[in-house]
mmCIF file of C-alpha atoms in Angstrom:
data_model
loop_
_atom_site.group_PDB
_atom_site.id
_atom_site.type_symbol
_atom_site.label_atom_id
_atom_site.label_comp_id
_atom_site.label_asym_id
_atom_site.label_seq_id
_atom_site.Cartn_x
_atom_site.Cartn_y
_atom_site.Cartn_z
ATOM 1 C CA MET F 1 138.183 33.270 30.323
ATOM 2 C CA LYS F 2 137.701 37.003 30.854
ATOM 3 C CA LEU F 3 134.305 36.858 29.146
ATOM 4 C CA LYS F 4 133.137 34.034 31.418
ATOM 5 C CA LYS F 5 134.091 35.878 34.621
ATOM 6 C CA THR F 6 132.467 39.081 33.425
ATOM 7 C CA PHE F 7 129.266 37.166 32.649
ATOM 8 C CA MET F 8 129.257 35.598 36.148
ATOM 9 C CA ALA F 9 129.730 38.999 37.782
ATOM 10 C CA CYS F 10 126.723 40.361 35.881
ATOM 11 C CA LEU F 11 124.583 37.427 37.018
ATOM 12 C CA LEU F 12 125.554 38.026 40.658
ATOM 13 C CA MET F 13 124.778 41.718 40.365
ATOM 14 C CA PHE F 14 121.345 40.932 38.897
ATOM 15 C CA GLY F 15 120.616 38.487 41.764
ATOM 16 C CA PHE F 16 121.535 41.007 44.431
ATOM 17 C CA LEU F 17 119.413 43.708 42.802
ATOM 18 C CA SER F 18 116.417 41.334 42.658
ATOM 19 C CA ALA F 19 116.767 40.369 46.341
ATOM 20 C CA SER F 20 117.061 44.039 47.270
ATOM 21 C CA ALA F 21 113.816 44.825 45.429
ATOM 22 C CA GLN F 22 112.017 42.001 47.218
ATOM 23 C CA ASP F 23 113.241 43.280 50.611
ATOM 24 C CA GLN F 24 111.258 46.468 50.096
ATOM 25 C CA GLN F 25 107.796 44.880 50.309
ATOM 26 C CA PRO F 26 105.577 46.863 52.746
ATOM 27 C CA LYS F 27 103.797 45.331 55.735
ATOM 28 C CA ILE F 28 100.019 45.535 56.147
ATOM 29 C CA GLU F 29 98.909 46.157 59.759
ATOM 30 C CA TYR F 30 95.368 46.030 61.195
ATOM 31 C CA VAL F 31 94.263 48.992 63.338
ATOM 32 C CA HIS F 32 91.326 48.592 65.745
ATOM 33 C CA ASN F 33 88.443 51.082 65.519
ATOM 34 C CA PRO F 34 86.190 51.601 68.571
ATOM 35 C CA TYR F 35 82.662 50.508 67.643
ATOM 36 C CA TRP F 36 79.155 49.902 69.019
ATOM 37 C CA TYR F 37 77.287 46.613 68.869
ATOM 38 C CA VAL F 38 73.881 45.148 69.761
ATOM 39 C CA GLN F 39 73.240 41.613 71.012
ATOM 40 C CA VAL F 40 70.060 39.511 71.283
ATOM 41 C CA GLN F 41 70.093 36.174 73.157
ATOM 42 C CA GLY F 42 67.738 33.543 74.474
ATOM 43 C CA GLY F 43 68.140 30.466 76.659
ATOM 44 C CA GLY F 44 67.410 29.052 80.074
ATOM 45 C CA GLN F 45 67.980 29.726 83.752
ATOM 46 C CA TYR F 46 68.672 27.493 86.733
ATOM 47 C CA THR F 47 67.833 29.037 90.127
ATOM 48 C CA LEU F 48 69.894 27.346 92.829
ATOM 49 C CA GLY F 49 67.700 25.397 95.261
ATOM 50 C CA GLU F 50 67.043 22.142 97.115
ATOM 51 C CA ILE F 51 64.361 20.510 94.937
ATOM 52 C CA ASP F 52 64.819 18.598 91.653
ATOM 53 C CA PHE F 53 66.953 20.279 88.971
ATOM 54 C CA LYS F 54 64.177 20.182 86.354
ATOM 55 C CA ASP F 55 61.787 21.982 88.740
ATOM 56 C CA LEU F 56 64.189 24.935 88.970
ATOM 57 C CA LEU F 57 64.589 25.575 85.213
ATOM 58 C CA SER F 58 62.902 28.537 83.551
ATOM 59 C CA PRO F 59 63.144 30.495 80.263
ATOM 60 C CA ASN F 60 65.450 33.488 79.914
ATOM 61 C CA VAL F 61 66.210 36.275 77.410
ATOM 62 C CA GLN F 62 68.821 39.016 77.235
ATOM 63 C CA ILE F 63 69.316 42.173 75.152
ATOM 64 C CA ALA F 64 72.571 44.136 75.254
ATOM 65 C CA VAL F 65 74.136 47.273 73.793
ATOM 66 C CA GLY F 66 77.911 47.605 74.072
ATOM 67 C CA ARG F 67 80.987 49.467 72.922
ATOM 68 C CA GLN F 68 84.378 47.902 72.206
ATOM 69 C CA PHE F 69 86.896 50.612 73.146
ATOM 70 C CA THR F 70 90.127 48.671 72.484
ATOM 71 C CA PRO F 71 90.926 45.241 71.044
ATOM 72 C CA VAL F 72 90.715 43.894 74.621
ATOM 73 C CA PHE F 73 88.429 46.133 76.724
ATOM 74 C CA GLY F 74 84.750 47.030 76.319
ATOM 75 C CA LEU F 75 81.555 47.851 78.248
ATOM 76 C CA ARG F 76 78.012 46.629 77.712
ATOM 77 C CA LEU F 77 74.581 47.350 79.178
ATOM 78 C CA ALA F 78 72.765 44.001 79.298
ATOM 79 C CA VAL F 79 69.124 43.562 80.322
ATOM 80 C CA ASN F 80 68.370 40.004 81.439
ATOM 81 C CA ALA F 81 64.738 39.003 82.115
ATOM 82 C CA TRP F 82 61.874 36.532 82.366
ATOM 83 C CA GLN F 83 61.412 34.098 85.224
ATOM 84 C CA SER F 84 62.976 32.464 88.312
ATOM 85 C CA ARG F 85 61.802 29.461 90.353
ATOM 86 C CA ALA F 86 62.182 28.055 93.862
ATOM 87 C CA GLY F 87 60.661 25.409 96.138
ATOM 88 C CA ILE F 88 61.002 23.207 99.223
ATOM 89 C CA ASP F 89 60.368 19.611 100.201
ATOM 90 C CA PHE F 90 58.355 19.209 103.460
ATOM 91 C CA ASP F 91 56.619 16.646 105.660
ATOM 92 C CA GLN F 92 52.887 16.569 106.438
ATOM 93 C CA GLU F 93 51.906 18.915 109.268
ATOM 94 C CA THR F 94 48.659 19.860 111.000
ATOM 95 C CA PHE F 95 48.332 23.479 112.143
ATOM 96 C CA ILE F 96 46.508 24.890 115.206
ATOM 97 C CA ASP F 97 43.762 26.272 112.978
ATOM 98 C CA GLY F 98 43.039 22.730 111.800
ATOM 99 C CA THR F 99 44.396 22.994 108.265
ATOM 100 C CA VAL F 100 46.709 20.298 107.044
ATOM 101 C CA ALA F 101 49.779 20.731 104.858
ATOM 102 C CA PRO F 102 50.349 17.394 103.109
ATOM 103 C CA ALA F 103 53.841 16.046 102.534
ATOM 104 C CA GLY F 104 55.352 16.871 99.173
ATOM 105 C CA THR F 105 57.116 19.609 97.236
ATOM 106 C CA ALA F 106 56.017 23.227 97.225
ATOM 107 C CA LYS F 107 57.106 25.164 94.104
ATOM 108 C CA TRP F 108 56.694 28.807 93.170
ATOM 109 C CA LYS F 109 57.917 31.247 90.546
ATOM 110 C CA TRP F 110 58.141 34.963 89.877
ATOM 111 C CA MET F 111 58.979 37.409 87.088
ATOM 112 C CA TYR F 112 62.003 39.717 86.995
ATOM 113 C CA VAL F 113 64.031 42.097 84.839
ATOM 114 C CA ALA F 114 67.714 42.707 85.636
ATOM 115 C CA PRO F 115 69.622 45.523 83.878
ATOM 116 C CA GLY F 116 73.376 45.487 84.532
ATOM 117 C CA LEU F 117 76.630 47.047 83.345
ATOM 118 C CA ASP F 118 79.453 44.623 82.452
ATOM 119 C CA ALA F 119 83.151 45.156 81.739
ATOM 120 C CA THR F 120 84.263 42.768 78.962
ATOM 121 C CA PHE F 121 87.760 41.470 78.226
ATOM 122 C CA ASN F 122 88.648 39.736 74.927
ATOM 123 C CA LEU F 123 91.143 37.012 75.899
ATOM 124 C CA SER F 124 91.905 36.038 72.287
ATOM 125 C CA ASN F 125 93.125 39.549 71.436
ATOM 126 C CA LEU F 126 94.893 39.855 74.800
ATOM 127 C CA PHE F 127 97.045 36.746 74.380
ATOM 128 C CA CYS F 128 97.208 36.284 70.586
ATOM 129 C CA GLY F 129 97.183 39.860 69.273
ATOM 130 C CA PHE F 130 94.479 41.785 67.435
ATOM 131 C CA ASN F 131 93.245 39.991 64.321
ATOM 132 C CA PRO F 132 89.856 41.033 62.881
ATOM 133 C CA ASN F 133 89.856 37.951 60.635
ATOM 134 C CA ARG F 134 89.981 35.500 63.555
ATOM 135 C CA LEU F 135 87.002 33.122 63.400
ATOM 136 C CA PHE F 136 86.733 32.486 67.173
ATOM 137 C CA ASN F 137 87.039 34.882 70.100
ATOM 138 C CA LEU F 138 86.845 34.011 73.802
ATOM 139 C CA SER F 139 85.919 36.716 76.347
ATOM 140 C CA VAL F 140 85.221 37.076 80.068
ATOM 141 C CA PHE F 141 83.056 39.708 81.733
ATOM 142 C CA ALA F 142 81.959 40.920 85.157
ATOM 143 C CA GLY F 143 79.511 43.572 86.332
ATOM 144 C CA LEU F 144 76.807 44.869 88.680
ATOM 145 C CA GLY F 145 73.110 45.613 88.291
ATOM 146 C CA ALA F 146 69.628 45.716 89.827
ATOM 147 C CA ASN F 147 67.202 42.772 89.845
ATOM 148 C CA ILE F 148 63.575 43.962 89.828
ATOM 149 C CA GLY F 149 61.200 41.131 90.811
ATOM 150 C CA TRP F 150 57.392 40.974 90.938
ATOM 151 C CA ASP F 151 54.423 38.594 90.785
ATOM 152 C CA PHE F 152 55.799 36.250 93.451
ATOM 153 C CA ASP F 153 53.588 33.158 92.998
ATOM 154 C CA LYS F 154 52.682 31.261 96.194
ATOM 155 C CA ALA F 155 53.056 27.513 96.335
ATOM 156 C CA SER F 156 50.124 25.815 94.693
ATOM 157 C CA ASN F 157 49.407 23.251 97.425
ATOM 158 C CA VAL F 158 49.703 25.323 100.641
ATOM 159 C CA THR F 159 49.027 28.896 101.666
ATOM 160 C CA ASN F 160 51.895 31.347 101.891
ATOM 161 C CA ALA F 161 51.698 31.407 105.707
ATOM 162 C CA GLN F 162 51.698 27.601 105.948
ATOM 163 C CA LEU F 163 54.647 27.435 103.557
ATOM 164 C CA ILE F 164 56.785 29.718 105.694
ATOM 165 C CA ALA F 165 55.682 28.108 108.930
ATOM 166 C CA GLN F 166 56.617 24.677 107.617
ATOM 167 C CA HIS F 167 59.982 25.842 106.359
ATOM 168 C CA TYR F 168 61.019 27.679 109.517
ATOM 169 C CA GLY F 169 59.266 25.571 112.160
ATOM 170 C CA HIS F 170 56.673 28.183 113.148
ATOM 171 C CA THR F 171 53.110 27.250 114.123
ATOM 172 C CA MET F 172 50.588 29.673 112.678
ATOM 173 C CA VAL F 173 47.651 31.044 114.663
ATOM 174 C CA ALA F 174 45.073 33.561 113.543
ATOM 175 C CA GLY F 175 46.431 37.087 113.384
ATOM 176 C CA TYR F 176 50.044 36.038 114.074
ATOM 177 C CA GLN F 177 52.894 36.233 111.589
ATOM 178 C CA PRO F 178 56.428 35.156 112.527
ATOM 179 C CA GLU F 179 59.366 37.479 111.919
ATOM 180 C CA ASN F 180 60.686 35.506 108.913
ATOM 181 C CA ILE F 181 57.511 35.843 106.847
ATOM 182 C CA ALA F 182 59.209 38.730 105.031
ATOM 183 C CA TYR F 183 61.226 36.171 103.035
ATOM 184 C CA ALA F 184 58.081 35.205 101.101
ATOM 185 C CA TRP F 185 57.794 38.649 99.582
ATOM 186 C CA GLU F 186 54.942 40.382 97.816
ATOM 187 C CA GLY F 187 54.680 43.317 95.437
ATOM 188 C CA THR F 188 57.810 44.533 93.618
ATOM 189 C CA LYS F 189 61.298 44.144 95.069
ATOM 190 C CA VAL F 190 64.586 45.645 93.826
ATOM 191 C CA ARG F 191 67.846 43.939 94.823
ATOM 192 C CA LEU F 192 71.486 44.584 93.841
ATOM 193 C CA PHE F 193 73.230 41.697 92.065
ATOM 194 C CA GLY F 194 76.736 40.847 90.881
ATOM 195 C CA ARG F 195 77.413 38.974 87.643
ATOM 196 C CA ALA F 196 80.374 37.227 85.970
ATOM 197 C CA GLY F 197 80.591 34.958 82.966
ATOM 198 C CA LEU F 198 82.255 33.593 79.850
ATOM 199 C CA ALA F 199 81.355 34.307 76.197
ATOM 200 C CA ALA F 200 82.398 32.645 72.926
ATOM 201 C CA ASP F 201 81.818 34.384 69.582
ATOM 202 C CA PHE F 202 81.999 32.716 66.147
ATOM 203 C CA LYS F 203 82.532 35.147 63.283
ATOM 204 C CA VAL F 204 80.106 34.987 60.342
ATOM 205 C CA SER F 205 81.142 38.269 58.710
ATOM 206 C CA GLU F 206 82.759 41.555 59.719
ATOM 207 C CA LYS F 207 79.353 42.719 60.998
ATOM 208 C CA VAL F 208 77.771 39.540 62.376
ATOM 209 C CA SER F 209 78.836 36.831 64.833
ATOM 210 C CA LEU F 210 77.015 34.031 66.619
ATOM 211 C CA GLY F 211 77.624 33.641 70.331
ATOM 212 C CA LEU F 212 77.285 31.400 73.356
ATOM 213 C CA GLU F 213 77.302 32.770 76.900
ATOM 214 C CA VAL F 214 77.115 31.444 80.442
ATOM 215 C CA ASN F 215 76.853 33.716 83.466
ATOM 216 C CA ALA F 216 76.447 33.385 87.215
ATOM 217 C CA ASN F 217 74.448 35.918 89.268
ATOM 218 C CA THR F 218 74.445 36.374 93.041
ATOM 219 C CA LEU F 219 72.144 38.514 95.195
ATOM 220 C CA SER F 220 70.348 38.768 98.557
ATOM 221 C CA ASP F 221 69.217 35.700 100.544
ATOM 222 C CA ARG F 222 65.666 37.094 100.319
ATOM 223 C CA TYR F 223 65.460 36.610 96.546
ATOM 224 C CA ASN F 224 63.896 33.122 96.469
ATOM 225 C CA GLY F 225 61.627 33.537 99.532
ATOM 226 C CA LYS F 226 63.613 31.167 101.774
ATOM 227 C CA LYS F 227 65.998 31.883 104.604
ATOM 228 C CA ALA F 228 69.272 30.023 104.066
ATOM 229 C CA GLY F 229 71.857 32.260 105.724
ATOM 230 C CA ASN F 230 73.792 32.775 102.473
ATOM 231 C CA SER F 231 73.452 34.494 99.100
ATOM 232 C CA ASP F 232 70.973 33.278 96.475
ATOM 233 C CA TRP F 233 72.244 32.356 92.984
ATOM 234 C CA TYR F 234 70.891 31.865 89.485
ATOM 235 C CA PHE F 235 72.753 30.763 86.342
ATOM 236 C CA ASN F 236 71.940 31.583 82.708
ATOM 237 C CA ALA F 237 72.955 29.766 79.514
ATOM 238 C CA LEU F 238 72.293 31.841 76.379
ATOM 239 C CA ALA F 239 72.781 31.698 72.614
ATOM 240 C CA GLY F 240 72.241 34.533 70.177
ATOM 241 C CA VAL F 241 73.524 36.929 67.543
ATOM 242 C CA LYS F 242 75.786 39.976 67.824
ATOM 243 C CA ILE F 243 75.732 42.774 65.222
ATOM 244 C CA ASN F 244 78.605 45.259 64.980
ATOM 245 C CA LEU F 245 77.729 48.844 64.055
ATOM 246 C CA GLY F 246 80.248 50.692 61.919
ATOM 247 C CA LYS F 247 83.695 49.655 60.693
ATOM 248 C CA THR F 248 85.582 47.634 63.289
ATOM 249 C CA TYR F 249 89.082 48.119 61.876
ATOM 250 C CA THR F 250 91.206 49.830 59.242
ATOM 251 C CA THR F 251 94.508 48.873 57.659
ATOM 252 C CA ARG F 252 97.712 50.805 57.284
ATOM 253 C CA THR F 253 100.849 50.109 55.294
ATOM 254 C CA ILE F 254 104.209 50.157 57.044
ATOM 255 C CA GLU F 255 107.084 50.594 54.659
ATOM 256 C CA ALA F 256 109.834 48.057 55.190
ATOM 257 C CA PRO F 257 113.240 49.507 56.067
ATOM 258 C CA LYS F 258 115.519 49.836 53.110
ATOM 259 C CA ALA F 259 118.003 47.036 52.813
ATOM 260 C CA PRO F 260 121.638 48.115 52.763
ATOM 261 C CA GLU F 261 123.039 48.449 49.298
ATOM 262 C CA LYS F 262 124.932 45.412 48.143
ATOM 263 C CA VAL F 263 127.949 46.332 46.094
ATOM 264 C CA VAL F 264 129.430 43.738 43.766
ATOM 265 C CA GLU F 265 132.871 44.562 42.540
ATOM 266 C CA LYS F 266 133.550 43.600 38.997
ATOM 267 C CA VAL F 267 136.321 41.058 38.679
ATOM 268 C CA ILE F 268 139.021 42.423 36.452
ATOM 269 C CA GLU F 269 141.826 40.313 35.120
ATOM 270 C CA ARG F 270 144.848 42.213 33.935
ATOM 271 C CA VAL F 271 147.716 40.593 32.061
ATOM 272 C CA ILE F 272 151.136 42.234 32.217
ATOM 273 C CA GLU F 273 153.621 41.012 29.617
ATOM 274 C CA LYS F 274 157.381 41.509 30.018
ATOM 275 C CA PRO F 275 159.657 41.473 26.969
ATOM 276 C CA CYS F 276 162.177 38.677 26.753
ATOM 277 C CA PRO F 277 165.650 40.005 27.440
ATOM 278 C CA GLU F 278 168.432 39.197 24.956
ATOM 279 C CA PRO F 279 170.167 36.858 24.878
ATOM 280 C CA ALA F 280 168.403 35.158 27.806
ATOM 281 C CA PRO F 281 165.869 32.449 27.036
ATOM 282 C CA ALA F 282 162.292 33.513 26.681
ATOM 283 C CA VAL F 283 160.362 34.064 29.978
ATOM 284 C CA SER F 284 156.699 32.980 30.222
ATOM 285 C CA PRO F 285 154.284 35.868 30.847
ATOM 286 C CA THR F 286 153.083 36.283 34.459
ATOM 287 C CA ARG F 287 149.673 37.343 35.516
ATOM 288 C CA ALA F 288 148.591 39.565 38.421
ATOM 289 C CA LEU F 289 145.019 38.846 39.490
ATOM 290 C CA ALA F 290 142.969 41.184 41.704
ATOM 291 C CA LYS F 291 139.838 39.466 42.870
ATOM 292 C CA LYS F 292 137.333 39.785 45.691
ATOM 293 C CA GLU F 293 135.525 36.584 46.639
ATOM 294 C CA ASP F 294 131.715 36.619 46.552
ATOM 295 C CA LYS F 295 129.741 36.112 49.791
ATOM 296 C CA PHE F 296 128.605 32.561 50.551
ATOM 297 C CA ARG F 297 124.800 32.288 50.989
ATOM 298 C CA ARG F 298 122.356 29.512 51.724
ATOM 299 C CA ASP F 299 118.553 29.874 52.143
ATOM 300 C CA VAL F 300 117.098 27.251 54.522
ATOM 301 C CA PHE F 301 113.330 26.886 54.006
ATOM 302 C CA PHE F 302 110.881 25.768 56.725
ATOM 303 C CA THR F 303 107.336 24.459 56.265
ATOM 304 C CA ILE F 304 104.363 26.453 57.590
ATOM 305 C CA GLY F 305 104.275 26.784 61.372
ATOM 306 C CA LYS F 306 107.546 24.825 61.866
ATOM 307 C CA SER F 307 110.647 26.179 63.599
ATOM 308 C CA TYR F 308 112.787 23.206 64.755
ATOM 309 C CA PHE F 309 115.878 21.815 63.017
ATOM 310 C CA ASN F 310 114.584 18.218 63.093
ATOM 311 C CA GLN F 311 111.469 19.395 61.209
ATOM 312 C CA LEU F 312 113.544 20.444 58.178
ATOM 313 C CA LYS F 313 113.537 18.378 55.003
ATOM 314 C CA PRO F 314 116.816 16.528 54.251
ATOM 315 C CA ALA F 315 117.705 18.948 51.454
ATOM 316 C CA GLU F 316 117.401 21.914 53.840
ATOM 317 C CA LYS F 317 119.508 20.196 56.513
ATOM 318 C CA ALA F 318 122.170 19.636 53.851
ATOM 319 C CA LYS F 319 122.313 23.418 53.285
ATOM 320 C CA VAL F 320 123.155 23.948 56.969
ATOM 321 C CA LYS F 321 126.022 21.444 56.636
ATOM 322 C CA GLU F 322 127.277 23.368 53.585
ATOM 323 C CA VAL F 323 127.402 26.533 55.696
ATOM 324 C CA ALA F 324 129.346 24.677 58.388
ATOM 325 C CA ASP F 325 131.774 23.219 55.813
ATOM 326 C CA TYR F 326 132.373 26.685 54.388
ATOM 327 C CA LEU F 327 133.140 28.112 57.846
ATOM 328 C CA LYS F 328 135.520 25.243 58.596
ATOM 329 C CA ALA F 329 137.300 25.763 55.274
ATOM 330 C CA ASN F 330 137.564 29.530 55.961
ATOM 331 C CA PRO F 331 138.635 29.953 59.598
ATOM 332 C CA ASN F 332 138.364 33.742 59.491
ATOM 333 C CA ALA F 333 134.863 33.794 58.020
ATOM 334 C CA THR F 334 131.729 34.684 60.027
ATOM 335 C CA VAL F 335 128.068 34.051 59.228
ATOM 336 C CA GLU F 336 124.890 36.076 59.734
ATOM 337 C CA VAL F 337 121.787 33.930 60.403
ATOM 338 C CA THR F 338 118.475 35.808 59.899
ATOM 339 C CA GLY F 339 115.002 34.295 60.431
ATOM 340 C CA TYR F 340 111.804 35.302 58.628
ATOM 341 C CA ALA F 341 108.069 34.428 58.616
ATOM 342 C CA ASP F 342 105.436 34.968 55.920
ATOM 343 C CA ILE F 343 102.948 37.792 56.465
ATOM 344 C CA GLY F 344 100.042 35.823 55.000
ATOM 345 C CA THR F 345 99.561 33.560 58.017
ATOM 346 C CA GLY F 346 99.478 34.063 61.799
ATOM 347 C CA ASN F 347 99.859 37.552 63.245
ATOM 348 C CA PRO F 348 102.833 39.831 64.027
ATOM 349 C CA THR F 349 103.320 38.380 67.533
ATOM 350 C CA ILE F 350 103.308 34.749 66.375
ATOM 351 C CA ASN F 351 105.440 35.490 63.300
ATOM 352 C CA LYS F 352 108.058 37.331 65.353
ATOM 353 C CA ARG F 353 108.360 34.314 67.648
ATOM 354 C CA LEU F 354 108.545 31.867 64.694
ATOM 355 C CA SER F 355 111.338 33.822 62.979
ATOM 356 C CA GLN F 356 113.346 33.946 66.246
ATOM 357 C CA GLN F 357 112.916 30.207 66.803
ATOM 358 C CA ARG F 358 113.939 29.389 63.220
ATOM 359 C CA ALA F 359 117.119 31.475 63.420
ATOM 360 C CA GLN F 360 117.938 29.964 66.819
ATOM 361 C CA ALA F 361 117.434 26.438 65.434
ATOM 362 C CA ILE F 362 120.085 27.013 62.730
ATOM 363 C CA TYR F 363 122.427 28.633 65.274
ATOM 364 C CA ASN F 364 122.076 25.640 67.602
ATOM 365 C CA ALA F 365 122.801 23.202 64.765
ATOM 366 C CA LEU F 366 125.967 25.065 63.725
ATOM 367 C CA VAL F 367 127.251 25.287 67.308
ATOM 368 C CA LYS F 368 126.170 21.946 68.772
ATOM 369 C CA THR F 369 126.117 19.623 65.744
ATOM 370 C CA TYR F 370 128.902 21.072 63.583
ATOM 371 C CA LYS F 371 131.051 22.596 66.378
ATOM 372 C CA ILE F 372 131.241 26.115 64.947
ATOM 373 C CA LYS F 373 132.281 28.711 67.537
ATOM 374 C CA ALA F 374 129.371 30.838 68.697
ATOM 375 C CA SER F 375 131.489 33.991 68.337
ATOM 376 C CA ARG F 376 131.530 33.456 64.555
ATOM 377 C CA ILE F 377 127.716 33.502 64.284
ATOM 378 C CA LYS F 378 125.438 36.538 64.396
ATOM 379 C CA VAL F 379 121.710 35.771 64.918
ATOM 380 C CA ASP F 380 118.851 38.091 63.896
ATOM 381 C CA SER F 381 115.108 37.816 63.134
ATOM 382 C CA LYS F 382 112.685 40.001 61.190
ATOM 383 C CA GLY F 383 109.278 38.409 61.890
ATOM 384 C CA ASP F 384 107.004 39.334 58.985
ATOM 385 C CA THR F 385 108.212 42.957 58.759
ATOM 386 C CA ILE F 386 110.447 42.085 55.785
ATOM 387 C CA GLN F 387 109.473 39.617 53.040
ATOM 388 C CA PRO F 388 112.668 38.670 51.153
ATOM 389 C CA PHE F 389 110.875 36.628 48.461
ATOM 390 C CA ALA F 390 107.896 37.261 46.190
ATOM 391 C CA LYS F 391 106.289 33.875 46.892
ATOM 392 C CA GLU F 392 104.582 33.780 50.278
ATOM 393 C CA GLU F 393 105.698 30.249 51.207
ATOM 394 C CA GLU F 394 109.362 31.081 50.497
ATOM 395 C CA ASN F 395 109.381 33.669 53.303
ATOM 396 C CA ARG F 396 109.329 30.887 55.948
ATOM 397 C CA VAL F 397 113.094 30.930 55.725
ATOM 398 C CA VAL F 398 116.416 31.438 57.472
ATOM 399 C CA ILE F 399 118.994 33.202 55.274
ATOM 400 C CA CYS F 400 122.656 32.409 56.077
ATOM 401 C CA ILE F 401 125.260 34.780 54.615
ATOM 402 C CA ALA F 402 128.939 34.044 55.316
ATOM 403 C CA ASP F 403 131.736 36.515 54.689
#
C-alpha cells in the first residue's frame, strides 16, 4: 500500500514539473521597421462630363515613391499622368460670320502630369494588429498636388471660338471674344488638386506585392474648358506592383513569466503500534494518516478559432460537468479558470480576445448551467503569451484547477 502511494506521488510530481517546463516557452513578436518602397501602376481615367461615358475614358499611369513610418501611417509622392478628355452636345447654329456649327458632339483632349503628396493609412494593421505575414492589406489615402496641363486640343468639328459661343450662348463676330473664352485654355496651365482613394495590396513575398487602386481628384472649374459653376473631377483606376526596399520587420523573443513553483508533498503513512496490555484482550493496531489531497484539474480543449461552450465536443463538455461535480462535492473548494490561445495562428490582439472568451464560456457554464456560485470561480486569460503545451493545437485550451 505504501509503495503504491509513493509511486503515485512521484507520477504527480513528474507531471507538474513537465507542465512547468512547458509554461516557460517564449513568445515571438514582430517589430515593424520603417522602410521605403517604389510603386508602378497603369490603368484608365474617367473625366466627369456630360457626353457618353466611353468618350470620356483615357489612359493613365502613375509612379510613386513612399515611406512607411509605422505599421499604420506612411507618406508617398505619386506622379499621375497622361491624358484627360471632355466634350459637349450642341444643336446646329449659324453664326453672324456665316459659318455653321452642325448639331452633334464636340470632343477634345489634353495632356497632363500631376505630382502629389499623399498620407496613407493601413486599415488592416490599424484594426487587426501588425502582421507582416498577412496576405491582404487594405489602405486609404488623401493628399494634395499640382496638375500641369498642356496641348489642349480643340474640338475637331468646330473652331474653338464657335465651341465656346455655342456652349455659353454667345454670338461671335470678327475681333470679339466673350469673357468666358478663358475656359477653353491654351498653353500650359497649373492648377491645385485634392486627391483621396482606396488601395488593396496582395502580398507575393516580403519584398513584392500586387495592388489595385482607385482615386478621385478634384480641381478648378476651368480644367475641362467648360463653365459649370462647380469643381471639375476625374477618377483613376490603376493596377500595378509595389516593391519594398530594405527589411520591413524584425522579430524579438519575449520570455514568458515564470510559473509559480508547484510543490507536491509526499504522502507519508505512519503506523503506530501499541502493545497489548495484560491481561486485557489484544487491541487492534490503529493508524494515524497525514495526507494532503491533490488539486483537481481538467483541461477543456477548443477547436481553432472557437470560443463558445456550445462549440465544444461532447467529451470536453463532460470535463466541465466533472469540475462542477467536484465543486458540489467539496463546498469549500474554489476553481481557477484560465484561457489560452495558440501562438501559431492569428495575432496577439485576436488571441487575447479568444482566450478571454474561452475562459468566460466555461465560467458562464459553471454559473448558469451547473449553478456554481460566482464567488467560487476565479477567471483569467493569457492570450498567446504562455503556451502550456508543446503541441500547438493543445494550447487552444481552458485549464480548470480546483483547490
